[in-house]
Amino acid sequence: MDQAASDLRETGHRLTRKGRDLRVRVLEIPGAENGGHALVFGPIIDACLVRIHSRCLYGDALRSDDCDCGPELDLSMDMIQDAGCGVLVYLEQEGRGAGLVDKARGLRTSEVFGLDTFDSYERLGLCADTRSYEHAARALLDLGLRSVCLLTNNPDKVRALTDLGIAVTVVPLVTRPRSERARRYLDAKRRRRGHTIPADDEPWSALGCSVWRFSARWFTPGCWWRRLLAL
C-alpha cells in the first residue's frame, strides 16, 4: 500500500466529465498482457464501486453500436461519479486478450460465416478468451480494499477477486443493446461465458450473492438507480 499511496499522491488531479468535476488519481498495473491502470476517484473506501473494464477501442473510443463495452463503461462512470468515489480498473485486454488485429480477423470471420465471435476465434485457432483479472484483483488489494461493490455481469471477474480474499457484492450493469449485432453478441456472452445478461423474456440470472446491498449514503435524487429503474 505504501508504494501505491506514493504513486497516487503524485498523480491526483481534477477531471471534468459531463459538466461535473471529480478528483482522480492513477496507479499503473504492471503486466504486458493483463496490465493497465487503476483510476481512483475520490476517497478509497471499502465497499466502494469498482469497475474492471477491458479495453475496447471500437466501443470505448469509436462508440460502436455493435457491443456493450461503451455503454457499460459510460454507465459505470455515471454510477461512480454519482456515488462520489470508486475505482475504474482499465486493462489492456483488447479483443478478449487477442489484440486488435486478431479481434478484427474474428469479426470478419463472423461476418463471412455467420458465427458468433467465440466460434470465429476458435475457427482462427485463437482462444475464445485469454483474459486474467488477477492483476486487477491484486491492484485493488494494493489500494487497501478488502470489499467492493463490483459493477459487472462477468462471473470470471467475481471469481478473480474472491479467490484473493476480496468480498464482492455484485452490481449488474443494465444496458440495452443498440443494434441487432449487439443483441446477438450479448446473447453469445450469456450462453457461452455465463454472463448475467437476461434473455428478452428472463430476469437477471443469480450469481448466488446479493446484488443490491448499498447503504443509503449512495442514493441521491436523480442518481443512477433511478435511471436503471426507468430502463
C-alpha positions as a printed Julia matrix, in Angstrom:
231×3 Matrix{Float64}:
   0.0     0.0     0.0
   2.93    2.4     0.71
   4.14    2.42   -2.91
   0.59    2.65   -4.21
  -0.1     5.58   -1.86
   3.02    7.35   -3.08
   2.06    6.88   -6.72
  -1.45    8.11   -6.05
  -0.24   11.26   -4.31
   1.83   12.19   -7.35
  -0.98   11.78   -9.88
  -4.02   13.43   -8.27
  -5.78   15.99  -10.45
  -9.18   17.32  -11.44
 -11.21   15.69  -14.21
 -14.31   17.28  -15.73
 -16.89   14.82  -17.05
 -20.41   15.61  -18.21
 -20.14   19.09  -16.76
 -19.03   18.0   -13.29
 -15.62   17.9   -11.63
 -14.17   14.95   -9.77
 -10.72   14.16   -8.44
  -8.83   11.27   -9.99
  -5.58    9.53   -9.14
  -3.84    6.93  -11.31
  -1.99    3.74  -10.39
  -0.19    1.66  -13.01
  -0.93   -2.08  -13.07
   2.13   -3.92  -14.45
   1.69   -6.74  -16.93
   2.29   -6.96  -20.67
  -0.93   -8.88  -21.37
  -3.2    -8.24  -18.4
  -1.9    -4.95  -17.06
  -3.33   -1.48  -17.33
  -4.23    1.27  -14.88
  -6.42    1.82  -11.84
  -8.18    5.17  -11.79
  -9.19    6.11   -8.26
 -11.99    8.64   -7.95
 -12.5    10.33   -4.61
 -11.5     8.65   -1.33
 -10.64    4.95   -1.14
 -13.43    3.35    0.87
 -14.14   -0.33    1.47
 -17.28   -1.5    -0.36
 -16.9     1.3    -2.91
 -17.99    0.87   -6.52
 -15.4    -0.85   -8.73
 -15.48   -1.43  -12.47
 -12.93   -3.76  -14.09
 -13.01   -2.94  -17.78
 -11.1    -4.49  -20.67
 -10.13   -2.07  -23.41
 -12.39   -1.99  -26.47
 -11.26    0.62  -28.98
 -14.41    0.25  -31.06
 -16.83    0.56  -28.16
 -14.96    2.86  -25.78
 -13.47    5.38  -28.22
 -15.36    4.98  -31.5
 -18.72    4.45  -29.75
 -19.6     1.4   -31.83
 -23.18    0.14  -31.56
 -22.03   -3.46  -32.09
 -21.16   -4.28  -28.45
 -22.0    -3.2   -24.91
 -18.48   -2.08  -23.95
 -19.03    1.65  -24.4
 -22.43    1.72  -22.66
 -21.11   -0.36  -19.75
 -18.12    1.93  -19.27
 -20.28    5.03  -19.5
 -22.86    3.69  -17.03
 -20.12    2.61  -14.62
 -18.58    6.06  -14.66
 -22.0     7.67  -14.14
 -22.51    5.48  -11.06
 -19.04    6.16   -9.67
 -19.44    9.87  -10.26
 -22.85    9.94   -8.58
 -21.5     7.97   -5.61
 -18.61   10.41   -5.2
 -15.95    7.71   -5.12
 -14.95    4.47   -6.78
 -12.29    2.73   -8.84
 -12.09    2.08  -12.57
  -9.58   -0.65  -13.43
  -8.85   -0.27  -17.15
  -6.99   -3.28  -18.55
  -5.16   -3.5   -21.88
  -7.02   -6.64  -22.97
  -8.37   -5.68  -26.39
 -10.37   -8.37  -28.13
 -10.74  -10.57  -25.02
  -6.95  -10.67  -24.86
  -6.35  -11.44  -28.55
  -5.4    -7.9   -29.56
  -6.98   -5.55  -32.07
  -5.75   -7.25  -35.26
  -6.97  -10.71  -34.24
 -10.19   -9.16  -32.99
 -10.72   -7.64  -36.43
  -9.96  -11.0   -38.06
 -12.52  -12.59  -35.78
 -15.17  -10.02  -36.65
 -14.55  -10.55  -40.37
 -14.81  -14.33  -39.89
 -18.08  -13.8   -38.04
 -19.45  -11.82  -40.98
 -18.33  -14.29  -43.63
 -19.5   -17.48  -41.9
 -22.35  -16.21  -39.73
 -20.61  -17.18  -36.47
 -20.55  -15.54  -33.09
 -17.16  -14.16  -32.11
 -16.39  -17.09  -29.83
 -16.8   -19.57  -32.69
 -14.93  -17.29  -35.08
 -11.95  -17.14  -32.71
 -11.92  -20.92  -32.5
 -12.09  -21.18  -36.29
  -8.98  -18.98  -36.45
  -7.18  -21.11  -33.86
  -7.49  -18.47  -31.15
  -8.58  -18.92  -27.56
 -12.08  -17.56  -27.05
 -10.96  -15.54  -24.03
  -7.43  -15.33  -22.63
  -8.02  -12.56  -20.11
  -6.94  -12.82  -16.49
  -8.15  -10.49  -13.75
  -5.6   -11.47  -11.12
  -3.53   -8.31  -11.75
  -6.66   -6.23  -11.27
  -7.51   -8.0    -8.02
  -4.0    -7.51   -6.67
  -4.15   -3.82   -7.56
  -7.34   -3.49   -5.51
  -5.58   -5.17   -2.58
  -2.65   -2.76   -3.0
  -5.16    0.07   -2.66
  -6.22   -1.4     0.68
  -9.63   -2.61   -0.49
 -10.95   -5.76    1.15
 -14.55   -5.49   -0.05
 -16.03   -3.95   -3.19
 -19.31   -3.43   -4.99
 -18.31   -4.82   -8.37
 -20.01   -3.38  -11.45
 -20.09   -6.42  -13.71
 -22.07   -9.11  -15.48
 -19.0   -11.35  -15.77
 -18.59  -14.17  -13.2
 -14.89  -14.54  -14.06
 -14.21  -11.12  -12.56
 -16.07  -12.05   -9.4
 -14.07  -15.25   -9.02
 -10.75  -13.47   -9.55
 -11.46  -11.12   -6.65
 -12.96  -13.66   -4.26
 -10.08  -16.07   -4.93
  -7.75  -13.45   -3.43
  -9.99  -12.85   -0.44
 -11.85   -9.73   -1.56
 -15.51   -9.72   -0.53
 -17.67   -8.92   -3.55
 -21.18   -7.57   -3.83
 -22.21   -7.84   -7.46
 -23.95   -4.9    -9.09
 -25.15   -5.93  -12.57
 -24.89   -3.41  -15.37
 -28.2    -2.97  -17.17
 -27.69   -1.7   -20.72
 -29.9    -2.17  -23.72
 -28.32   -3.38  -26.99
 -28.16   -0.57  -29.53
 -28.23   -2.82  -32.61
 -29.17   -6.33  -33.66
 -25.49   -7.22  -33.83
 -25.08   -6.08  -30.22
 -28.09   -8.14  -29.17
 -26.54  -11.25  -30.71
 -23.23  -10.53  -29.01
 -24.88  -10.15  -25.62
 -26.75  -13.39  -26.17
 -23.47  -15.15  -27.04
 -21.82  -13.87  -23.85
 -24.76  -15.12  -21.82
 -24.77  -18.56  -23.46
 -21.04  -19.11  -23.94
 -19.45  -17.39  -20.94
 -22.2   -17.36  -18.31
 -22.57  -13.59  -18.13
 -25.55  -12.42  -16.11
 -27.33  -10.93  -19.1
 -31.04  -11.69  -19.28
 -32.69  -13.07  -22.38
 -35.5   -10.93  -23.73
 -38.1   -12.6   -21.51
 -35.97  -13.56  -18.48
 -34.98  -11.82  -15.23
 -31.37  -11.39  -14.14
 -29.58  -14.68  -13.54
 -28.37  -15.26   -9.99
 -24.71  -15.38   -9.04
 -25.51  -16.76   -5.63
 -24.97  -13.45   -3.86
 -26.82  -10.27   -3.14
 -26.76   -7.63   -5.85
 -28.36   -4.66   -4.11
 -26.76   -4.1    -0.72
 -25.91   -0.4    -0.76
 -26.35    1.77    2.27
 -28.44    4.91    1.98
 -25.36    7.1     1.58
 -25.08    6.02   -2.09
 -28.54    7.21   -3.07
 -29.27   10.8    -4.0
 -32.18   12.19   -6.04
 -31.73   11.78   -9.78
 -28.94    9.25   -9.34
 -28.06    6.26  -11.46
 -30.51    3.91   -9.74
 -33.48    5.99  -10.87
 -32.25    5.74  -14.42
 -31.88    1.96  -14.08
 -35.46    1.63  -12.9
 -36.6     3.64  -15.9
 -34.94    1.29  -18.43
